[in-house]
Coordinates of C-alpha atoms in Angstrom, one line a residue:
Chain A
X251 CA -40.9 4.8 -17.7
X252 CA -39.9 1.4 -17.4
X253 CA -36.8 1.6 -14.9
X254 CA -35.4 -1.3 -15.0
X255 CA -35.1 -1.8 -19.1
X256 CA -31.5 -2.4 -20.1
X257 CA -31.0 1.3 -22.1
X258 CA -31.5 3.2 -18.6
X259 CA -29.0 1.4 -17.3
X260 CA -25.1 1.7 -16.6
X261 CA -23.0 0.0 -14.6
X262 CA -22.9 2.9 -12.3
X263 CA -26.8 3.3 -11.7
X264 CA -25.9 -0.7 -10.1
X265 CA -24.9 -0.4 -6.6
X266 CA -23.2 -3.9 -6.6
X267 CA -21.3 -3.5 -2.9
X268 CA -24.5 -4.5 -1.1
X269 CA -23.2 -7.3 0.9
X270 CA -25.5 -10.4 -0.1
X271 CA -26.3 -13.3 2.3
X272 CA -24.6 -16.3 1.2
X273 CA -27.4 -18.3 0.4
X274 CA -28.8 -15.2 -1.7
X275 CA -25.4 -15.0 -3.8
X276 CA -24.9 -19.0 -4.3
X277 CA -28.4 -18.7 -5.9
X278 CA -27.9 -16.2 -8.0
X279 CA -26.1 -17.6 -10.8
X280 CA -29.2 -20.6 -10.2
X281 CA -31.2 -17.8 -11.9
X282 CA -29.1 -16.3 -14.1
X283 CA -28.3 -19.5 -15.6
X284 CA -31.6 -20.6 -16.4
X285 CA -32.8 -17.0 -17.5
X286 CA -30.0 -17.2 -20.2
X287 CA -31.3 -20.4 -21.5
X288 CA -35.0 -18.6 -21.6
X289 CA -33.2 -15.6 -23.2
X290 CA -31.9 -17.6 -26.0
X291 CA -35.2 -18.9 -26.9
X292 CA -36.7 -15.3 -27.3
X293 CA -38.9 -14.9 -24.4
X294 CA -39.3 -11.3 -22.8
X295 CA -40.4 -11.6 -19.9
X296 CA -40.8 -14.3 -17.1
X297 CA -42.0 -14.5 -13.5
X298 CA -40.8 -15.8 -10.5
X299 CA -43.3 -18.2 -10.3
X300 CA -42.0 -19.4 -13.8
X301 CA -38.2 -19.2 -12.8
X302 CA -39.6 -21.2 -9.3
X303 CA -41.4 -24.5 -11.8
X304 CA -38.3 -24.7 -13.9
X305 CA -35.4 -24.7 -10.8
X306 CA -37.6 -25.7 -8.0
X307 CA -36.5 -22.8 -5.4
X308 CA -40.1 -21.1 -4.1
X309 CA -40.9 -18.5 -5.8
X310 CA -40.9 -15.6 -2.6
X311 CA -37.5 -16.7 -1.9
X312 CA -36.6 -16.0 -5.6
X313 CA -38.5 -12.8 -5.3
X314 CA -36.7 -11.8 -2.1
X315 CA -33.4 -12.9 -3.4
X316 CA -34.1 -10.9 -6.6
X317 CA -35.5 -7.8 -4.5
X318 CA -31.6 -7.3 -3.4
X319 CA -30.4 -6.7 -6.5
X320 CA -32.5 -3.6 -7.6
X321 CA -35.1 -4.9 -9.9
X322 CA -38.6 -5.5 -9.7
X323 CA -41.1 -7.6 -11.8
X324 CA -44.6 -6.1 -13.9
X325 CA -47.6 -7.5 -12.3
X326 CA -49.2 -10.4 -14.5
X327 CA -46.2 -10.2 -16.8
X328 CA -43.1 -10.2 -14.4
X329 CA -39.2 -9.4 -15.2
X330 CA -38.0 -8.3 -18.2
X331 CA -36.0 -11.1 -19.3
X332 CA -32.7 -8.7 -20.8
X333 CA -33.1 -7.2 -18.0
X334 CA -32.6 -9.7 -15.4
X335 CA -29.9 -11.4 -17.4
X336 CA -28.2 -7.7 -17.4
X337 CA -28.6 -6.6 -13.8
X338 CA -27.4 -10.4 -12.5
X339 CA -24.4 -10.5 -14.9
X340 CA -23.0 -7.2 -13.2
X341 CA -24.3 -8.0 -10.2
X342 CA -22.5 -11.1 -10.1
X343 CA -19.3 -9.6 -11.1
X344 CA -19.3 -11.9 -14.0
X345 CA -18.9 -9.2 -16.8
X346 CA -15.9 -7.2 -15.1
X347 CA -12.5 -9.1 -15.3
X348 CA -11.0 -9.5 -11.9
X349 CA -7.1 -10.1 -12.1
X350 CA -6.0 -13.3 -10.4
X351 CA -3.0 -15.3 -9.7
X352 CA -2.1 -19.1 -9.8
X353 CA -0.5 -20.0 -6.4
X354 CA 0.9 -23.0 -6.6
X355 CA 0.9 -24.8 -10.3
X356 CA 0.8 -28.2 -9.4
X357 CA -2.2 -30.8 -10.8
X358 CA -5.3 -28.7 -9.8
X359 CA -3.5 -25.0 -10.5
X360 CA -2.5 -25.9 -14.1
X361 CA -6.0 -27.6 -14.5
X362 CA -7.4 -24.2 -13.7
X363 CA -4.8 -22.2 -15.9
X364 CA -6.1 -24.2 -18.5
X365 CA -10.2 -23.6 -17.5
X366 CA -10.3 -20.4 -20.3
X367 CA -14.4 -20.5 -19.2
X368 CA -13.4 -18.7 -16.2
X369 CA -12.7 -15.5 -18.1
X370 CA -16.5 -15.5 -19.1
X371 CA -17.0 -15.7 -15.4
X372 CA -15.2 -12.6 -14.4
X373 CA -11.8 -14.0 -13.8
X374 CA -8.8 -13.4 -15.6
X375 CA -5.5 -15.6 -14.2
X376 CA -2.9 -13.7 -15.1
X377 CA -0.1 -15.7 -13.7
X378 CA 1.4 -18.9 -11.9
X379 CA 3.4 -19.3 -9.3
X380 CA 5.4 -22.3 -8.2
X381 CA 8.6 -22.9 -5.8
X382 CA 10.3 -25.3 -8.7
X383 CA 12.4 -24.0 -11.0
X384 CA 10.6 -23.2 -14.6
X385 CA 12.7 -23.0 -17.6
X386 CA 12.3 -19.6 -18.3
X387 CA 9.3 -18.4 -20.4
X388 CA 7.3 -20.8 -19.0
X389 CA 3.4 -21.3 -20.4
X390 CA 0.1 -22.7 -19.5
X391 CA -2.1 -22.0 -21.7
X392 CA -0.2 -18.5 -22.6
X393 CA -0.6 -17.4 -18.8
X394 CA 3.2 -17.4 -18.1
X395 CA 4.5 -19.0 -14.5
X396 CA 6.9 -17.5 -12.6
X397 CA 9.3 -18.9 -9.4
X398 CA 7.5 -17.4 -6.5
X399 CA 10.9 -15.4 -5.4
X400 CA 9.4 -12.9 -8.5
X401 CA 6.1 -13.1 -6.0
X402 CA 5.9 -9.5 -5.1
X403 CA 7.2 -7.6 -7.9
X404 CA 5.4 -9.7 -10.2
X405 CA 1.5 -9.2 -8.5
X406 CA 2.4 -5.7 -8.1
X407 CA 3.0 -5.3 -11.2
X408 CA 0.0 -7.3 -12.7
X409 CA -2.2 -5.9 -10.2
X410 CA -4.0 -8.8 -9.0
X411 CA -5.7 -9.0 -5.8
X412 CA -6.9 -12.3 -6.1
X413 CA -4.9 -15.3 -5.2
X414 CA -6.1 -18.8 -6.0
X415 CA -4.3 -21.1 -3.4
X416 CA -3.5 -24.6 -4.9
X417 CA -0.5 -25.6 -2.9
X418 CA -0.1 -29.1 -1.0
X419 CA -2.8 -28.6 2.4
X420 CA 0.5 -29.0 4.4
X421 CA 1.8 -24.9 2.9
X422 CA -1.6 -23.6 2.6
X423 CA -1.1 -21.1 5.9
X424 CA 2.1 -20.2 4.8
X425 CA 1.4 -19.7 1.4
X426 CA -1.8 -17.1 2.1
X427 CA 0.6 -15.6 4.6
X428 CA 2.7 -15.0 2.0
X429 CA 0.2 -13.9 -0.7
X430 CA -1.9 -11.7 2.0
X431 CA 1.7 -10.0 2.7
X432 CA 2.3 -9.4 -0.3
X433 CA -1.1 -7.5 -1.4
X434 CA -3.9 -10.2 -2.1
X435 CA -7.0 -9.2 -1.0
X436 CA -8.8 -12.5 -1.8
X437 CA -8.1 -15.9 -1.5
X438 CA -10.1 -18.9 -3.5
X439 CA -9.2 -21.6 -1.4
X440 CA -9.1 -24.9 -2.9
X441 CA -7.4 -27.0 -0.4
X442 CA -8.8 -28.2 2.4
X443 CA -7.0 -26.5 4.8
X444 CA -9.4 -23.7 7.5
X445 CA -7.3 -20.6 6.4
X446 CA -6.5 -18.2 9.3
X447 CA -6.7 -14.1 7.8
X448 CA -6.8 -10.7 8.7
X449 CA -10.6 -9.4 8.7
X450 CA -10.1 -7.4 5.8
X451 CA -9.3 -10.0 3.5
X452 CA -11.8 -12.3 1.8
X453 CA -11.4 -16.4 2.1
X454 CA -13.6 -18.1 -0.5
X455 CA -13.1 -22.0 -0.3
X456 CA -14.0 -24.3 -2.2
X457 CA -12.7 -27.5 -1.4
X458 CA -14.1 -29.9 -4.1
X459 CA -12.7 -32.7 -2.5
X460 CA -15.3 -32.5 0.4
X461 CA -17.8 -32.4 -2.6
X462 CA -16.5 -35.9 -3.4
X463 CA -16.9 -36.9 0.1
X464 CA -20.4 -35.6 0.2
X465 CA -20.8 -37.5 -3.0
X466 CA -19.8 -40.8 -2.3
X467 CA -21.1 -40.7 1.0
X468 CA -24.4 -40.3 -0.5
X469 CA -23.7 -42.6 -3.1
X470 CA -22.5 -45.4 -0.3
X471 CA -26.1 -45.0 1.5
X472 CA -28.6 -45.5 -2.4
X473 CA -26.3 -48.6 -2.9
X474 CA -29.0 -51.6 -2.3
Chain B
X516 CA -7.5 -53.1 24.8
X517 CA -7.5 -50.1 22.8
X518 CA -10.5 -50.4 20.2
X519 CA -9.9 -48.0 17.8
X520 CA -6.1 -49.5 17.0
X521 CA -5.0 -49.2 13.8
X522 CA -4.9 -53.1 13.6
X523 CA -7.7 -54.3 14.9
X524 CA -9.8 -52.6 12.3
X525 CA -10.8 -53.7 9.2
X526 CA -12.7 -51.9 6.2
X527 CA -15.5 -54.0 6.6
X528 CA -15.5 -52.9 10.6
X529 CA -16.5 -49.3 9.7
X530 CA -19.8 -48.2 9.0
X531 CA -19.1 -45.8 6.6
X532 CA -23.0 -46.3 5.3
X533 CA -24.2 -43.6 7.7
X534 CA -26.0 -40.7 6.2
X535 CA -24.2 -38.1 8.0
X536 CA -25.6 -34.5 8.1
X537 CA -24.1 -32.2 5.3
X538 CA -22.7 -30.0 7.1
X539 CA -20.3 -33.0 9.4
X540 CA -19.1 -34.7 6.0
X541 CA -17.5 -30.7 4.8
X542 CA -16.0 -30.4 8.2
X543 CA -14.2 -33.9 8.4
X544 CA -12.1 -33.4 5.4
X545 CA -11.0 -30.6 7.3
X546 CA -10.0 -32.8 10.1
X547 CA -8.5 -35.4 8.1
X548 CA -6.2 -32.7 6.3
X549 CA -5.0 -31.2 9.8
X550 CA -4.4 -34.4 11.1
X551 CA -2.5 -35.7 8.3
X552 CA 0.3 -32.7 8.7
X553 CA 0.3 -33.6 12.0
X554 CA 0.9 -37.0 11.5
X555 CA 3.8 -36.1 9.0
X556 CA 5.1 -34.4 12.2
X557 CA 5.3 -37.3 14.2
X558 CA 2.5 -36.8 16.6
X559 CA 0.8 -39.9 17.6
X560 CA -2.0 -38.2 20.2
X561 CA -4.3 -34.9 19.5
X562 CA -7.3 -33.5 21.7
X563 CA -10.4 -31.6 20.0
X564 CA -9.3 -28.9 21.5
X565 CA -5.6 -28.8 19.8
X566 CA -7.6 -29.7 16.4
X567 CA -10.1 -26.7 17.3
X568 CA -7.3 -24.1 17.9
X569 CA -5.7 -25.1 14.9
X570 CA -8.7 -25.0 12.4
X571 CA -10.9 -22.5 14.4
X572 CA -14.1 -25.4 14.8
X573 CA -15.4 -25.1 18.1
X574 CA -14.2 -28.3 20.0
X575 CA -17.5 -29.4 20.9
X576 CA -18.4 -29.2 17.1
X577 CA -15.1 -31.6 16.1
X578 CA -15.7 -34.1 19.2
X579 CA -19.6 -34.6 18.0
X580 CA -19.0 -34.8 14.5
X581 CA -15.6 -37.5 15.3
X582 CA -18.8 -39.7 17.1
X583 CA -20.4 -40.0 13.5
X584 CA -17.3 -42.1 12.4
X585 CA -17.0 -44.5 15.5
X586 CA -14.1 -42.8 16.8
X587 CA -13.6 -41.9 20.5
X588 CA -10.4 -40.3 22.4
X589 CA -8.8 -41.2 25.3
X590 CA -9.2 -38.9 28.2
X591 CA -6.7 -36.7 28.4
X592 CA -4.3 -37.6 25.7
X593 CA -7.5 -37.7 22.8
X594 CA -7.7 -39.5 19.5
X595 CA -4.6 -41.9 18.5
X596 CA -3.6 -40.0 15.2
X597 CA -2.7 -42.9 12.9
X598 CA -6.6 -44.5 13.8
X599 CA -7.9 -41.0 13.7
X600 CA -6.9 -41.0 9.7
X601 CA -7.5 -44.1 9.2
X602 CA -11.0 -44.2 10.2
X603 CA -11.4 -40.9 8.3
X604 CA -10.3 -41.4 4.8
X605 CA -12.0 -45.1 5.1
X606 CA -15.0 -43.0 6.0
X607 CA -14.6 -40.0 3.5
X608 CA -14.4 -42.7 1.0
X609 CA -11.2 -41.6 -0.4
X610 CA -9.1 -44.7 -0.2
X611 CA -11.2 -46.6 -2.9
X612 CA -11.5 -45.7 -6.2
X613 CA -15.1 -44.7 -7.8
X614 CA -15.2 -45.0 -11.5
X615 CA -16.6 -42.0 -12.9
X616 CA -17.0 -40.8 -16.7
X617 CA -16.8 -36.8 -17.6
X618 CA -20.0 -35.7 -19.8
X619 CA -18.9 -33.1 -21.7
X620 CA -15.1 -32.6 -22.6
X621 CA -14.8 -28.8 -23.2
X622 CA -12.4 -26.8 -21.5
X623 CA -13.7 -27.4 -17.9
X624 CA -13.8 -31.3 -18.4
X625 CA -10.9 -31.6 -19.9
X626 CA -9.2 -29.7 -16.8
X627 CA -10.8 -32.2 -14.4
X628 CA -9.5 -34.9 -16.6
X629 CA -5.5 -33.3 -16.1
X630 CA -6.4 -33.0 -12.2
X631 CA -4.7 -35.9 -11.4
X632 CA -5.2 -35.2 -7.9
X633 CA -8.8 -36.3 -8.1
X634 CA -7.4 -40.4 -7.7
X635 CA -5.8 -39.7 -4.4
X636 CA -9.4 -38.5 -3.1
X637 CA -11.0 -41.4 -4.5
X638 CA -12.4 -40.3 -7.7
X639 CA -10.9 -41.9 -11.1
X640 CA -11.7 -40.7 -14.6
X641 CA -12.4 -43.7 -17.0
X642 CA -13.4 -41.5 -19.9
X643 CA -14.9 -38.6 -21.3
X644 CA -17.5 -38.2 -23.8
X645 CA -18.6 -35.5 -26.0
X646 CA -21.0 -34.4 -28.7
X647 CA -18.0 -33.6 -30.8
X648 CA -16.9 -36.0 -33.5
X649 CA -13.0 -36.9 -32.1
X650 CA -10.2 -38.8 -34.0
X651 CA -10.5 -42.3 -33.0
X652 CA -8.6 -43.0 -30.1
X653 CA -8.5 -39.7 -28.6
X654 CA -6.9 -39.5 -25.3
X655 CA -6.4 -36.4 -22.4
X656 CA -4.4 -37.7 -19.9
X657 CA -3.7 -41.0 -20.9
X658 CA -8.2 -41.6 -20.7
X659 CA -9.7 -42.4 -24.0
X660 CA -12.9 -39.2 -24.9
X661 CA -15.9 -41.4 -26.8
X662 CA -18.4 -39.8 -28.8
X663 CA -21.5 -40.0 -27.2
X664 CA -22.9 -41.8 -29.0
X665 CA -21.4 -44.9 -27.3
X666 CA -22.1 -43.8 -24.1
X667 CA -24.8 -46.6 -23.0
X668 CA -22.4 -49.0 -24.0
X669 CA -19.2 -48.1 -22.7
X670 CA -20.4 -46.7 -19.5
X671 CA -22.1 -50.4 -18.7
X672 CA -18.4 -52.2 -20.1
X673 CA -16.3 -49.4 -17.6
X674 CA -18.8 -49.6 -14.8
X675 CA -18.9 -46.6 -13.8
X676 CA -21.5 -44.9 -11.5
X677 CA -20.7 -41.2 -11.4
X678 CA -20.9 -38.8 -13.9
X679 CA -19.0 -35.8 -14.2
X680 CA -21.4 -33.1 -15.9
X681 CA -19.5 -30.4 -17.6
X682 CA -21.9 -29.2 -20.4
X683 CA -23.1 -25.9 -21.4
X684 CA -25.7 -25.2 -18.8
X685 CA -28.7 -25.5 -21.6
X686 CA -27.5 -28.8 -22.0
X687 CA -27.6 -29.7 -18.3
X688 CA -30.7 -31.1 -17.7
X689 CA -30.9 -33.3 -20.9
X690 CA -27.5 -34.8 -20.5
X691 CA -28.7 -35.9 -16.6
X692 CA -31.5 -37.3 -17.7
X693 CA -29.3 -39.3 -20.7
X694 CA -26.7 -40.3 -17.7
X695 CA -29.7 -41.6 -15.6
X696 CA -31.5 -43.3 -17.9
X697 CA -28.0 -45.1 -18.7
X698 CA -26.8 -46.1 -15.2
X699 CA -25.3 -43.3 -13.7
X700 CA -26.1 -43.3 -10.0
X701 CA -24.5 -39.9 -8.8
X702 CA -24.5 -36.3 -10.7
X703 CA -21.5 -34.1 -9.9
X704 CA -22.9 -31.2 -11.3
X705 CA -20.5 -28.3 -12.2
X706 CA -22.9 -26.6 -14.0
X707 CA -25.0 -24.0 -12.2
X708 CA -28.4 -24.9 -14.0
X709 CA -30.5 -26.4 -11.0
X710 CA -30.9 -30.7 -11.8
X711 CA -34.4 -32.4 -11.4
X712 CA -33.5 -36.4 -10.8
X713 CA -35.4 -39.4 -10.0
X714 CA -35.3 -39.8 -5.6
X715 CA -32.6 -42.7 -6.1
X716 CA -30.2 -41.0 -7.7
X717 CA -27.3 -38.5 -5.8
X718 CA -26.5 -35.1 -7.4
X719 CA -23.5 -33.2 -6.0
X720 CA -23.6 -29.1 -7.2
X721 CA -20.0 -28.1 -7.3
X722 CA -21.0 -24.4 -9.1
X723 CA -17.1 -22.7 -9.2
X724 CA -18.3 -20.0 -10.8
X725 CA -21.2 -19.4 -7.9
X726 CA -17.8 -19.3 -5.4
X727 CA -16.9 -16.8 -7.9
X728 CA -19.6 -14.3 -7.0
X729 CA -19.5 -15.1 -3.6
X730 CA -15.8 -13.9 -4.0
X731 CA -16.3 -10.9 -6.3
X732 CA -19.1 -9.4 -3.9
X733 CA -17.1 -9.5 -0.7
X734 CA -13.9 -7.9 -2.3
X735 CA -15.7 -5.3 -3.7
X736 CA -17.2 -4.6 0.2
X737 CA -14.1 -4.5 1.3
X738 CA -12.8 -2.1 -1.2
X739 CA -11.7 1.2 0.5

């Protein structure tokens, strides 16, 4: 019996708490990307070796990467391409929703409010917060923001454990204080302040703004 | 006299054409954020060591990676804050503007185009442009959205460089190689299909929704 085709399969049989390495995890999503795109098209199965010509990673690092997640390719004919798609997309976290909160609904914070492709990533914002005064009803995008002085009744009550810091750099610390008192257990970090947090809860930054500096940078050094 | 002085420098006195390694140029903007709230607070001196308690970088780590940017500190008293981000935004590149278009103005594209936030870093949005047949004279946030269509054109006319790709990922690779072939020196990819590019040209991965699984996979390890 084939045991890794999609009708075996629950989200239970997926042990998806195996802590990844980093590198593994931010190549993930490299794969399941382009195994979509394959998907579409029709194809059944594919091979490392044929994931490795299209993306340019090696092909035994994609085979180790994908040897983590519980499935194994056919000799000759390689993964199942439904499959693949399947055990990434859960592995990934990508088809649960994961409730999450605006902190901080400035420039970026609304931008993200209004970035509705983060749902089909996994994450659903549920709320803003913001230390001016809203009118009250207040809407991005039909996610309502709230003062933060509603702050802990209100994530209790939504139940979300994931707080996406957009505040100026200057009240990052305080603001995750604030947050990680209040019960988030995750922070997406986008400002380029080094957090400091208890052990137990995750810090996941992503400071786009270094991107750009990486970027132009770059950019600065191909100019002839 | 003091050679890193605000005054004595010039733009065209800093190198900022040095290919620093990775790694450096996602640590400085952390720096240059630190310093800056200290600077708000008045302080006109700082040590590695303050900046390493403060940030938790090892102060060997911040004092080798401030020697990349020309700057050196005074013993005992360290770097001259006001120089010390000076020298860095000059060097991050965030205090001139780079034109850069947005390919692609779905919902992720048209949140970049609202972050506002992107000018003070260095980055300005000139337009968007989109498969999609708009109205004539379209405009998110004040920046007219073209049909692509136009896109050799008005990307020579608004001379910009860097391209913002926000496509569906099985457009990805078709749009870069549209952008290239059309002028566009530097990628910032936010889609998480893998880019092939000619040598000469600069592609910066920004993949949120990789963060996203990074994120998802360490809460659920540290789930009770």
């Amino acid at each position: 019996m084939n045991n890794y085709a999609c009708k075996e399969m629950s989200s239970t049989e997926i042990n998806t708490n195996i802590k990844l390495p980093e590198p593994t995890l931010h190549r993930l999503p490299w794969y399941l990307a382009y195994v979509k795109i394959v998907q579409a098209q029709g194809v059944e199965y594919i091979s490392s070796t044929q994931i490795s010509r299209a993306i340019h990673v090696d092909a035994s690092q994609i085979a180790k990467d994908l040897s983590f997640v519980n499935i194994s390719g056919k000799t000759r004919v390689g993964y199942e391409v439904n499959s693949l798609v399947y055990v990434l997309e859960q592995f990934l976290g990508f088809t649960r929703q994961h409730r999450a909160i605006v902190y901080g609904v400035g420039r970026l914070g609304a931008a993200l409010m209004h970035d509705s492709g983060l749902v089909q990533y996994g994450l659903e914002i549920v709320a803003g917060f913001d230390i001016r005064e809203f009118q009250e009803e207040n809407y991005i995008n039909n996610i309502p923001v709230y003062h933060i002085d509603n702050f802990a009744e209100m994530r209790a009550a939504l139940d979300a454990r994931i707080g996406i810091l957009t505040v100026p750099v200057h009240q990052a610390q305080e603001a995750a204080d604030y947050m990680v008192a209040n019960g988030i257990k995750a922070i997406w970090n986008f400002t380029p302040y080094r957090l400091h947090v208890p052990d137990n809860i995750v810090i996941q930054d992503t400071s786009i703004y270094a991107h750009l500096a990486v970027m132009f940078n770059r950019l600065g050094n191909m100019q002839e």
